[in-house]
Amino acid sequence: MVIVGIIALCVVLAILAFLVPRLSRHPQNGAQRTMGVGSRAGSKAPGPLGRLFSKPFRSSSRALGRSGSAGRRARGRMPF
């Protein structure tokens, strides 16, 4: 269920970045900040468990950043 939510957020962010590139930065930063909080909380676990628990949040944050930048990049390549 969480994976579906992250994918939906990436799609919405990419569409928002394509339609209004400047206004998409704030939602992207907010979503990445939320993932950062989860990553920091997961990394508090001892030893290898900390890396294991924080990894899904780091990869989700990276996916959100990539989808936002891809939408803005696609908008910049449009001929109009």
PDB file of N, CA and C in Angstrom:
ATOM      1  N   MET A   1       0.814  -1.180   0.000  1.00  0.00           N
ATOM      2  CA  MET A   1       0.000   0.000   0.000  1.00  0.00           C
ATOM      3  C   MET A   1       0.869   1.259   0.000  1.00  0.00           C
ATOM      4  N   VAL A   2       1.947   1.233   0.757  1.00  0.00           N
ATOM      5  CA  VAL A   2       2.847   2.375   0.811  1.00  0.00           C
ATOM      6  C   VAL A   2       3.535   2.568  -0.539  1.00  0.00           C
ATOM      7  N   ILE A   3       3.884   1.472  -1.183  1.00  0.00           N
ATOM      8  CA  ILE A   3       4.547   1.552  -2.488  1.00  0.00           C
ATOM      9  C   ILE A   3       3.627   2.211  -3.507  1.00  0.00           C
ATOM     10  N   VAL A   4       2.347   1.856  -3.477  1.00  0.00           N
ATOM     11  CA  VAL A   4       1.377   2.464  -4.387  1.00  0.00           C
ATOM     12  C   VAL A   4       1.261   3.958  -4.107  1.00  0.00           C
ATOM     13  N   GLY A   5       1.302   4.339  -2.845  1.00  0.00           N
ATOM     14  CA  GLY A   5       1.247   5.755  -2.475  1.00  0.00           C
ATOM     15  C   GLY A   5       2.448   6.532  -2.983  1.00  0.00           C
ATOM     16  N   ILE A   6       3.629   5.951  -2.873  1.00  0.00           N
ATOM     17  CA  ILE A   6       4.846   6.612  -3.357  1.00  0.00           C
ATOM     18  C   ILE A   6       4.794   6.750  -4.868  1.00  0.00           C
ATOM     19  N   ILE A   7       4.354   5.708  -5.557  1.00  0.00           N
ATOM     20  CA  ILE A   7       4.257   5.772  -7.022  1.00  0.00           C
ATOM     21  C   ILE A   7       3.253   6.839  -7.441  1.00  0.00           C
ATOM     22  N   ALA A   8       2.118   6.894  -6.754  1.00  0.00           N
ATOM     23  CA  ALA A   8       1.106   7.910  -7.073  1.00  0.00           C
ATOM     24  C   ALA A   8       1.657   9.312  -6.825  1.00  0.00           C
ATOM     25  N   LEU A   9       2.402   9.490  -5.747  1.00  0.00           N
ATOM     26  CA  LEU A   9       2.998  10.786  -5.450  1.00  0.00           C
ATOM     27  C   LEU A   9       4.021  11.181  -6.511  1.00  0.00           C
ATOM     28  N   CYS A  10       4.795  10.213  -6.990  1.00  0.00           N
ATOM     29  CA  CYS A  10       5.760  10.489  -8.056  1.00  0.00           C
ATOM     30  C   CYS A  10       5.059  10.917  -9.346  1.00  0.00           C
ATOM     31  N   VAL A  11       3.974  10.240  -9.677  1.00  0.00           N
ATOM     32  CA  VAL A  11       3.237  10.577 -10.895  1.00  0.00           C
ATOM     33  C   VAL A  11       2.628  11.971 -10.784  1.00  0.00           C
ATOM     34  N   VAL A  12       2.006  12.254  -9.648  1.00  0.00           N
ATOM     35  CA  VAL A  12       1.409  13.582  -9.445  1.00  0.00           C
ATOM     36  C   VAL A  12       2.480  14.661  -9.489  1.00  0.00           C
ATOM     37  N   LEU A  13       3.617  14.407  -8.887  1.00  0.00           N
ATOM     38  CA  LEU A  13       4.706  15.379  -8.879  1.00  0.00           C
ATOM     39  C   LEU A  13       5.263  15.605 -10.277  1.00  0.00           C
ATOM     40  N   ALA A  14       5.390  14.545 -11.067  1.00  0.00           N
ATOM     41  CA  ALA A  14       5.884  14.690 -12.437  1.00  0.00           C
ATOM     42  C   ALA A  14       4.914  15.506 -13.293  1.00  0.00           C
ATOM     43  N   ILE A  15       3.623  15.245 -13.128  1.00  0.00           N
ATOM     44  CA  ILE A  15       2.619  16.000 -13.886  1.00  0.00           C
ATOM     45  C   ILE A  15       2.615  17.460 -13.448  1.00  0.00           C
ATOM     46  N   LEU A  16       2.688  17.706 -12.159  1.00  0.00           N
ATOM     47  CA  LEU A  16       2.729  19.066 -11.646  1.00  0.00           C
ATOM     48  C   LEU A  16       3.977  19.797 -12.134  1.00  0.00           C
ATOM     49  N   ALA A  17       5.119  19.106 -12.155  1.00  0.00           N
ATOM     50  CA  ALA A  17       6.358  19.714 -12.624  1.00  0.00           C
ATOM     51  C   ALA A  17       6.293  20.020 -14.116  1.00  0.00           C
ATOM     52  N   PHE A  18       5.563  19.216 -14.862  1.00  0.00           N
ATOM     53  CA  PHE A  18       5.430  19.479 -16.295  1.00  0.00           C
ATOM     54  C   PHE A  18       4.518  20.670 -16.548  1.00  0.00           C
ATOM     55  N   LEU A  19       3.431  20.758 -15.789  1.00  0.00           N
ATOM     56  CA  LEU A  19       2.457  21.823 -16.030  1.00  0.00           C
ATOM     57  C   LEU A  19       2.900  23.164 -15.461  1.00  0.00           C
ATOM     58  N   VAL A  20       3.351  23.187 -14.237  1.00  0.00           N
ATOM     59  CA  VAL A  20       3.789  24.436 -13.588  1.00  0.00           C
ATOM     60  C   VAL A  20       5.130  24.188 -12.889  1.00  0.00           C
ATOM     61  N   PRO A  21       6.228  24.314 -13.631  1.00  0.00           N
ATOM     62  CA  PRO A  21       7.543  23.946 -13.088  1.00  0.00           C
ATOM     63  C   PRO A  21       7.938  24.706 -11.822  1.00  0.00           C
ATOM     64  N   ARG A  22       7.664  25.989 -11.777  1.00  0.00           N
ATOM     65  CA  ARG A  22       8.095  26.762 -10.611  1.00  0.00           C
ATOM     66  C   ARG A  22       7.297  26.422  -9.362  1.00  0.00           C
ATOM     67  N   LEU A  23       6.036  26.119  -9.542  1.00  0.00           N
ATOM     68  CA  LEU A  23       5.191  25.806  -8.388  1.00  0.00           C
ATOM     69  C   LEU A  23       5.351  24.370  -7.910  1.00  0.00           C
ATOM     70  N   SER A  24       6.098  23.559  -8.626  1.00  0.00           N
ATOM     71  CA  SER A  24       6.263  22.160  -8.224  1.00  0.00           C
ATOM     72  C   SER A  24       7.396  21.964  -7.225  1.00  0.00           C
ATOM     73  N   ARG A  25       8.228  22.962  -7.048  1.00  0.00           N
ATOM     74  CA  ARG A  25       9.374  22.810  -6.136  1.00  0.00           C
ATOM     75  C   ARG A  25       8.936  22.654  -4.683  1.00  0.00           C
ATOM     76  N   HIS A  26       7.955  23.422  -4.264  1.00  0.00           N
ATOM     77  CA  HIS A  26       7.532  23.377  -2.866  1.00  0.00           C
ATOM     78  C   HIS A  26       6.944  22.014  -2.489  1.00  0.00           C
ATOM     79  N   PRO A  27       6.018  21.459  -3.281  1.00  0.00           N
ATOM     80  CA  PRO A  27       5.530  20.109  -2.939  1.00  0.00           C
ATOM     81  C   PRO A  27       6.635  19.047  -2.987  1.00  0.00           C
ATOM     82  N   GLN A  28       7.562  19.193  -3.923  1.00  0.00           N
ATOM     83  CA  GLN A  28       8.659  18.225  -4.011  1.00  0.00           C
ATOM     84  C   GLN A  28       9.531  18.302  -2.765  1.00  0.00           C
ATOM     85  N   ASN A  29       9.877  19.509  -2.347  1.00  0.00           N
ATOM     86  CA  ASN A  29      10.700  19.655  -1.145  1.00  0.00           C
ATOM     87  C   ASN A  29       9.982  19.145   0.091  1.00  0.00           C
ATOM     88  N   GLY A  30       8.671  19.381   0.174  1.00  0.00           N
ATOM     89  CA  GLY A  30       7.911  18.887   1.317  1.00  0.00           C
ATOM     90  C   GLY A  30       7.881  17.371   1.369  1.00  0.00           C
ATOM     91  N   ALA A  31       7.691  16.750   0.221  1.00  0.00           N
ATOM     92  CA  ALA A  31       7.656  15.286   0.177  1.00  0.00           C
ATOM     93  C   ALA A  31       9.031  14.705   0.503  1.00  0.00           C
ATOM     94  N   GLN A  32      10.077  15.328  -0.024  1.00  0.00           N
ATOM     95  CA  GLN A  32      11.420  14.835   0.270  1.00  0.00           C
ATOM     96  C   GLN A  32      11.777  15.060   1.740  1.00  0.00           C
ATOM     97  N   ARG A  33      11.298  16.146   2.318  1.00  0.00           N
ATOM     98  CA  ARG A  33      11.546  16.395   3.741  1.00  0.00           C
ATOM     99  C   ARG A  33      10.858  15.336   4.596  1.00  0.00           C
ATOM    100  N   THR A  34       9.652  14.946   4.200  1.00  0.00           N
ATOM    101  CA  THR A  34       8.930  13.904   4.924  1.00  0.00           C
ATOM    102  C   THR A  34       9.676  12.574   4.840  1.00  0.00           C
ATOM    103  N   MET A  35      10.191  12.260   3.664  1.00  0.00           N
ATOM    104  CA  MET A  35      10.958  11.024   3.521  1.00  0.00           C
ATOM    105  C   MET A  35      12.253  11.091   4.330  1.00  0.00           C
ATOM    106  N   GLY A  36      12.837  12.274   4.439  1.00  0.00           N
ATOM    107  CA  GLY A  36      14.052  12.439   5.232  1.00  0.00           C
ATOM    108  C   GLY A  36      13.809  12.176   6.712  1.00  0.00           C
ATOM    109  N   VAL A  37      12.644  12.588   7.201  1.00  0.00           N
ATOM    110  CA  VAL A  37      12.297  12.334   8.599  1.00  0.00           C
ATOM    111  C   VAL A  37      12.195  10.826   8.843  1.00  0.00           C
ATOM    112  N   GLY A  38      11.551  10.122   7.916  1.00  0.00           N
ATOM    113  CA  GLY A  38      11.451   8.665   8.047  1.00  0.00           C
ATOM    114  C   GLY A  38      12.805   7.987   7.971  1.00  0.00           C
ATOM    115  N   SER A  39      13.658   8.493   7.105  1.00  0.00           N
ATOM    116  CA  SER A  39      14.992   7.921   6.961  1.00  0.00           C
ATOM    117  C   SER A  39      15.814   8.120   8.229  1.00  0.00           C
ATOM    118  N   ARG A  40      15.721   9.312   8.789  1.00  0.00           N
ATOM    119  CA  ARG A  40      16.466   9.573  10.024  1.00  0.00           C
ATOM    120  C   ARG A  40      15.930   8.732  11.181  1.00  0.00           C
ATOM    121  N   ALA A  41      14.627   8.556  11.231  1.00  0.00           N
ATOM    122  CA  ALA A  41      14.048   7.732  12.305  1.00  0.00           C
ATOM    123  C   ALA A  41      14.454   6.275  12.135  1.00  0.00           C
ATOM    124  N   GLY A  42      14.476   5.787  10.902  1.00  0.00           N
ATOM    125  CA  GLY A  42      14.864   4.403  10.663  1.00  0.00           C
ATOM    126  C   GLY A  42      16.331   4.144  10.927  1.00  0.00           C
ATOM    127  N   SER A  43      17.159   5.166  10.706  1.00  0.00           N
ATOM    128  CA  SER A  43      18.593   4.965  10.889  1.00  0.00           C
ATOM    129  C   SER A  43      18.994   4.934  12.359  1.00  0.00           C
ATOM    130  N   LYS A  44      18.079   5.217  13.252  1.00  0.00           N
ATOM    131  CA  LYS A  44      18.393   5.177  14.685  1.00  0.00           C
ATOM    132  C   LYS A  44      18.503   3.747  15.212  1.00  0.00           C
ATOM    133  N   ALA A  45      18.031   2.784  14.421  1.00  0.00           N
ATOM    134  CA  ALA A  45      18.143   1.387  14.846  1.00  0.00           C
ATOM    135  C   ALA A  45      19.622   0.991  14.862  1.00  0.00           C
ATOM    136  N   PRO A  46      19.996   0.073  15.720  1.00  0.00           N
ATOM    137  CA  PRO A  46      21.407  -0.273  15.849  1.00  0.00           C
ATOM    138  C   PRO A  46      21.934  -1.103  14.676  1.00  0.00           C
ATOM    139  N   GLY A  47      23.165  -0.812  14.310  1.00  0.00           N
ATOM    140  CA  GLY A  47      23.901  -1.602  13.329  1.00  0.00           C
ATOM    141  C   GLY A  47      23.290  -1.653  11.946  1.00  0.00           C
ATOM    142  N   PRO A  48      23.339  -2.833  11.334  1.00  0.00           N
ATOM    143  CA  PRO A  48      22.836  -2.981   9.968  1.00  0.00           C
ATOM    144  C   PRO A  48      21.325  -2.764   9.855  1.00  0.00           C
ATOM    145  N   LEU A  49      20.609  -2.916  10.950  1.00  0.00           N
ATOM    146  CA  LEU A  49      19.166  -2.680  10.913  1.00  0.00           C
ATOM    147  C   LEU A  49      18.858  -1.218  10.598  1.00  0.00           C
ATOM    148  N   GLY A  50      19.697  -0.320  11.055  1.00  0.00           N
ATOM    149  CA  GLY A  50      19.497   1.100  10.776  1.00  0.00           C
ATOM    150  C   GLY A  50      19.566   1.394   9.290  1.00  0.00           C
ATOM    151  N   ARG A  51      20.543   0.808   8.620  1.00  0.00           N
ATOM    152  CA  ARG A  51      20.647   0.998   7.163  1.00  0.00           C
ATOM    153  C   ARG A  51      19.481   0.335   6.449  1.00  0.00           C
ATOM    154  N   LEU A  52      19.075  -0.814   6.942  1.00  0.00           N
ATOM    155  CA  LEU A  52      17.964  -1.540   6.325  1.00  0.00           C
ATOM    156  C   LEU A  52      16.638  -0.791   6.472  1.00  0.00           C
ATOM    157  N   PHE A  53      16.405  -0.203   7.642  1.00  0.00           N
ATOM    158  CA  PHE A  53      15.149   0.505   7.884  1.00  0.00           C
ATOM    159  C   PHE A  53      15.096   1.860   7.183  1.00  0.00           C
ATOM    160  N   SER A  54      16.241   2.499   6.972  1.00  0.00           N
ATOM    161  CA  SER A  54      16.226   3.831   6.369  1.00  0.00           C
ATOM    162  C   SER A  54      16.288   3.775   4.838  1.00  0.00           C
ATOM    163  N   LYS A  55      16.660   2.640   4.272  1.00  0.00           N
ATOM    164  CA  LYS A  55      16.825   2.554   2.820  1.00  0.00           C
ATOM    165  C   LYS A  55      15.551   2.829   2.028  1.00  0.00           C
ATOM    166  N   PRO A  56      14.379   2.302   2.408  1.00  0.00           N
ATOM    167  CA  PRO A  56      13.176   2.600   1.616  1.00  0.00           C
ATOM    168  C   PRO A  56      12.851   4.088   1.571  1.00  0.00           C
ATOM    169  N   PHE A  57      13.130   4.798   2.649  1.00  0.00           N
ATOM    170  CA  PHE A  57      12.851   6.229   2.675  1.00  0.00           C
ATOM    171  C   PHE A  57      13.832   6.998   1.801  1.00  0.00           C
ATOM    172  N   ARG A  58      15.084   6.576   1.811  1.00  0.00           N
ATOM    173  CA  ARG A  58      16.076   7.243   0.953  1.00  0.00           C
ATOM    174  C   ARG A  58      15.770   7.025  -0.514  1.00  0.00           C
ATOM    175  N   SER A  59      15.423   5.797  -0.891  1.00  0.00           N
ATOM    176  CA  SER A  59      15.138   5.523  -2.295  1.00  0.00           C
ATOM    177  C   SER A  59      13.841   6.203  -2.732  1.00  0.00           C
ATOM    178  N   SER A  60      12.870   6.327  -1.839  1.00  0.00           N
ATOM    179  CA  SER A  60      11.636   7.044  -2.174  1.00  0.00           C
ATOM    180  C   SER A  60      11.909   8.528  -2.360  1.00  0.00           C
ATOM    181  N   SER A  61      12.755   9.085  -1.527  1.00  0.00           N
ATOM    182  CA  SER A  61      13.111  10.497  -1.667  1.00  0.00           C
ATOM    183  C   SER A  61      13.831  10.737  -2.986  1.00  0.00           C
ATOM    184  N   ARG A  62      14.716   9.823  -3.335  1.00  0.00           N
ATOM    185  CA  ARG A  62      15.435   9.949  -4.607  1.00  0.00           C
ATOM    186  C   ARG A  62      14.479   9.829  -5.786  1.00  0.00           C
ATOM    187  N   ALA A  63      13.502   8.936  -5.697  1.00  0.00           N
ATOM    188  CA  ALA A  63      12.512   8.775  -6.768  1.00  0.00           C
ATOM    189  C   ALA A  63      11.663  10.030  -6.919  1.00  0.00           C
ATOM    190  N   LEU A  64      11.295  10.649  -5.807  1.00  0.00           N
ATOM    191  CA  LEU A  64      10.520  11.890  -5.874  1.00  0.00           C
ATOM    192  C   LEU A  64      11.321  13.000  -6.534  1.00  0.00           C
ATOM    193  N   GLY A  65      12.589  13.092  -6.206  1.00  0.00           N
ATOM    194  CA  GLY A  65      13.441  14.107  -6.833  1.00  0.00           C
ATOM    195  C   GLY A  65      13.605  13.876  -8.322  1.00  0.00           C
ATOM    196  N   ARG A  66      13.767  12.624  -8.697  1.00  0.00           N
ATOM    197  CA  ARG A  66      13.931  12.316 -10.124  1.00  0.00           C
ATOM    198  C   ARG A  66      12.670  12.579 -10.921  1.00  0.00           C
ATOM    199  N   SER A  67      11.503  12.262 -10.361  1.00  0.00           N
ATOM    200  CA  SER A  67      10.268  12.476 -11.110  1.00  0.00           C
ATOM    201  C   SER A  67       9.988  13.962 -11.270  1.00  0.00           C
ATOM    202  N   GLY A  68      10.259  14.749 -10.252  1.00  0.00           N
ATOM    203  CA  GLY A  68      10.072  16.192 -10.368  1.00  0.00           C
ATOM    204  C   GLY A  68      11.014  16.810 -11.381  1.00  0.00           C
ATOM    205  N   SER A  69      12.271  16.411 -11.329  1.00  0.00           N
ATOM    206  CA  SER A  69      13.227  16.985 -12.277  1.00  0.00           C
ATOM    207  C   SER A  69      12.955  16.499 -13.695  1.00  0.00           C
ATOM    208  N   ALA A  70      12.453  15.284 -13.849  1.00  0.00           N
ATOM    209  CA  ALA A  70      12.121  14.781 -15.180  1.00  0.00           C
ATOM    210  C   ALA A  70      10.960  15.563 -15.784  1.00  0.00           C
ATOM    211  N   GLY A  71       9.982  15.904 -14.975  1.00  0.00           N
ATOM    212  CA  GLY A  71       8.865  16.704 -15.466  1.00  0.00           C
ATOM    213  C   GLY A  71       9.303  18.090 -15.891  1.00  0.00           C
ATOM    214  N   ARG A  72      10.165  18.714 -15.094  1.00  0.00           N
ATOM    215  CA  ARG A  72      10.666  20.044 -15.471  1.00  0.00           C
ATOM    216  C   ARG A  72      11.556  19.982 -16.690  1.00  0.00           C
ATOM    217  N   ARG A  73      12.354  18.925 -16.794  1.00  0.00           N
ATOM    218  CA  ARG A  73      13.232  18.777 -17.948  1.00  0.00           C
ATOM    219  C   ARG A  73      12.418  18.555 -19.221  1.00  0.00           C
ATOM    220  N   ALA A  74      11.361  17.753 -19.142  1.00  0.00           N
ATOM    221  CA  ALA A  74      10.495  17.514 -20.298  1.00  0.00           C
ATOM    222  C   ALA A  74       9.806  18.795 -20.719  1.00  0.00           C
ATOM    223  N   ARG A  75       9.394  19.600 -19.758  1.00  0.00           N
ATOM    224  CA  ARG A  75       8.752  20.872 -20.078  1.00  0.00           C
ATOM    225  C   ARG A  75       9.745  21.793 -20.779  1.00  0.00           C
ATOM    226  N   GLY A  76      10.987  21.779 -20.367  1.00  0.00           N
ATOM    227  CA  GLY A  76      11.992  22.618 -21.005  1.00  0.00           C
ATOM    228  C   GLY A  76      12.311  22.205 -22.429  1.00  0.00           C
ATOM    229  N   ARG A  77      12.076  20.963 -22.781  1.00  0.00           N
ATOM    230  CA  ARG A  77      12.352  20.483 -24.132  1.00  0.00           C
ATOM    231  C   ARG A  77      11.197  20.689 -25.095  1.00  0.00           C
ATOM    232  N   MET A  78      10.046  21.117 -24.591  1.00  0.00           N
ATOM    233  CA  MET A  78       8.903  21.318 -25.457  1.00  0.00           C
ATOM    234  C   MET A  78       9.159  22.491 -26.407  1.00  0.00           C
ATOM    235  N   PRO A  79       8.680  22.412 -27.653  1.00  0.00           N
ATOM    236  CA  PRO A  79       8.991  23.467 -28.605  1.00  0.00           C
ATOM    237  C   PRO A  79       8.201  24.752 -28.400  1.00  0.00           C
ATOM    238  N   PHE A  80       7.181  24.760 -27.555  1.00  0.00           N
ATOM    239  CA  PHE A  80       6.393  25.981 -27.385  1.00  0.00           C
ATOM    240  C   PHE A  80       6.644  26.635 -26.057  1.00  0.00           C
TER     241      PHE A  80
END
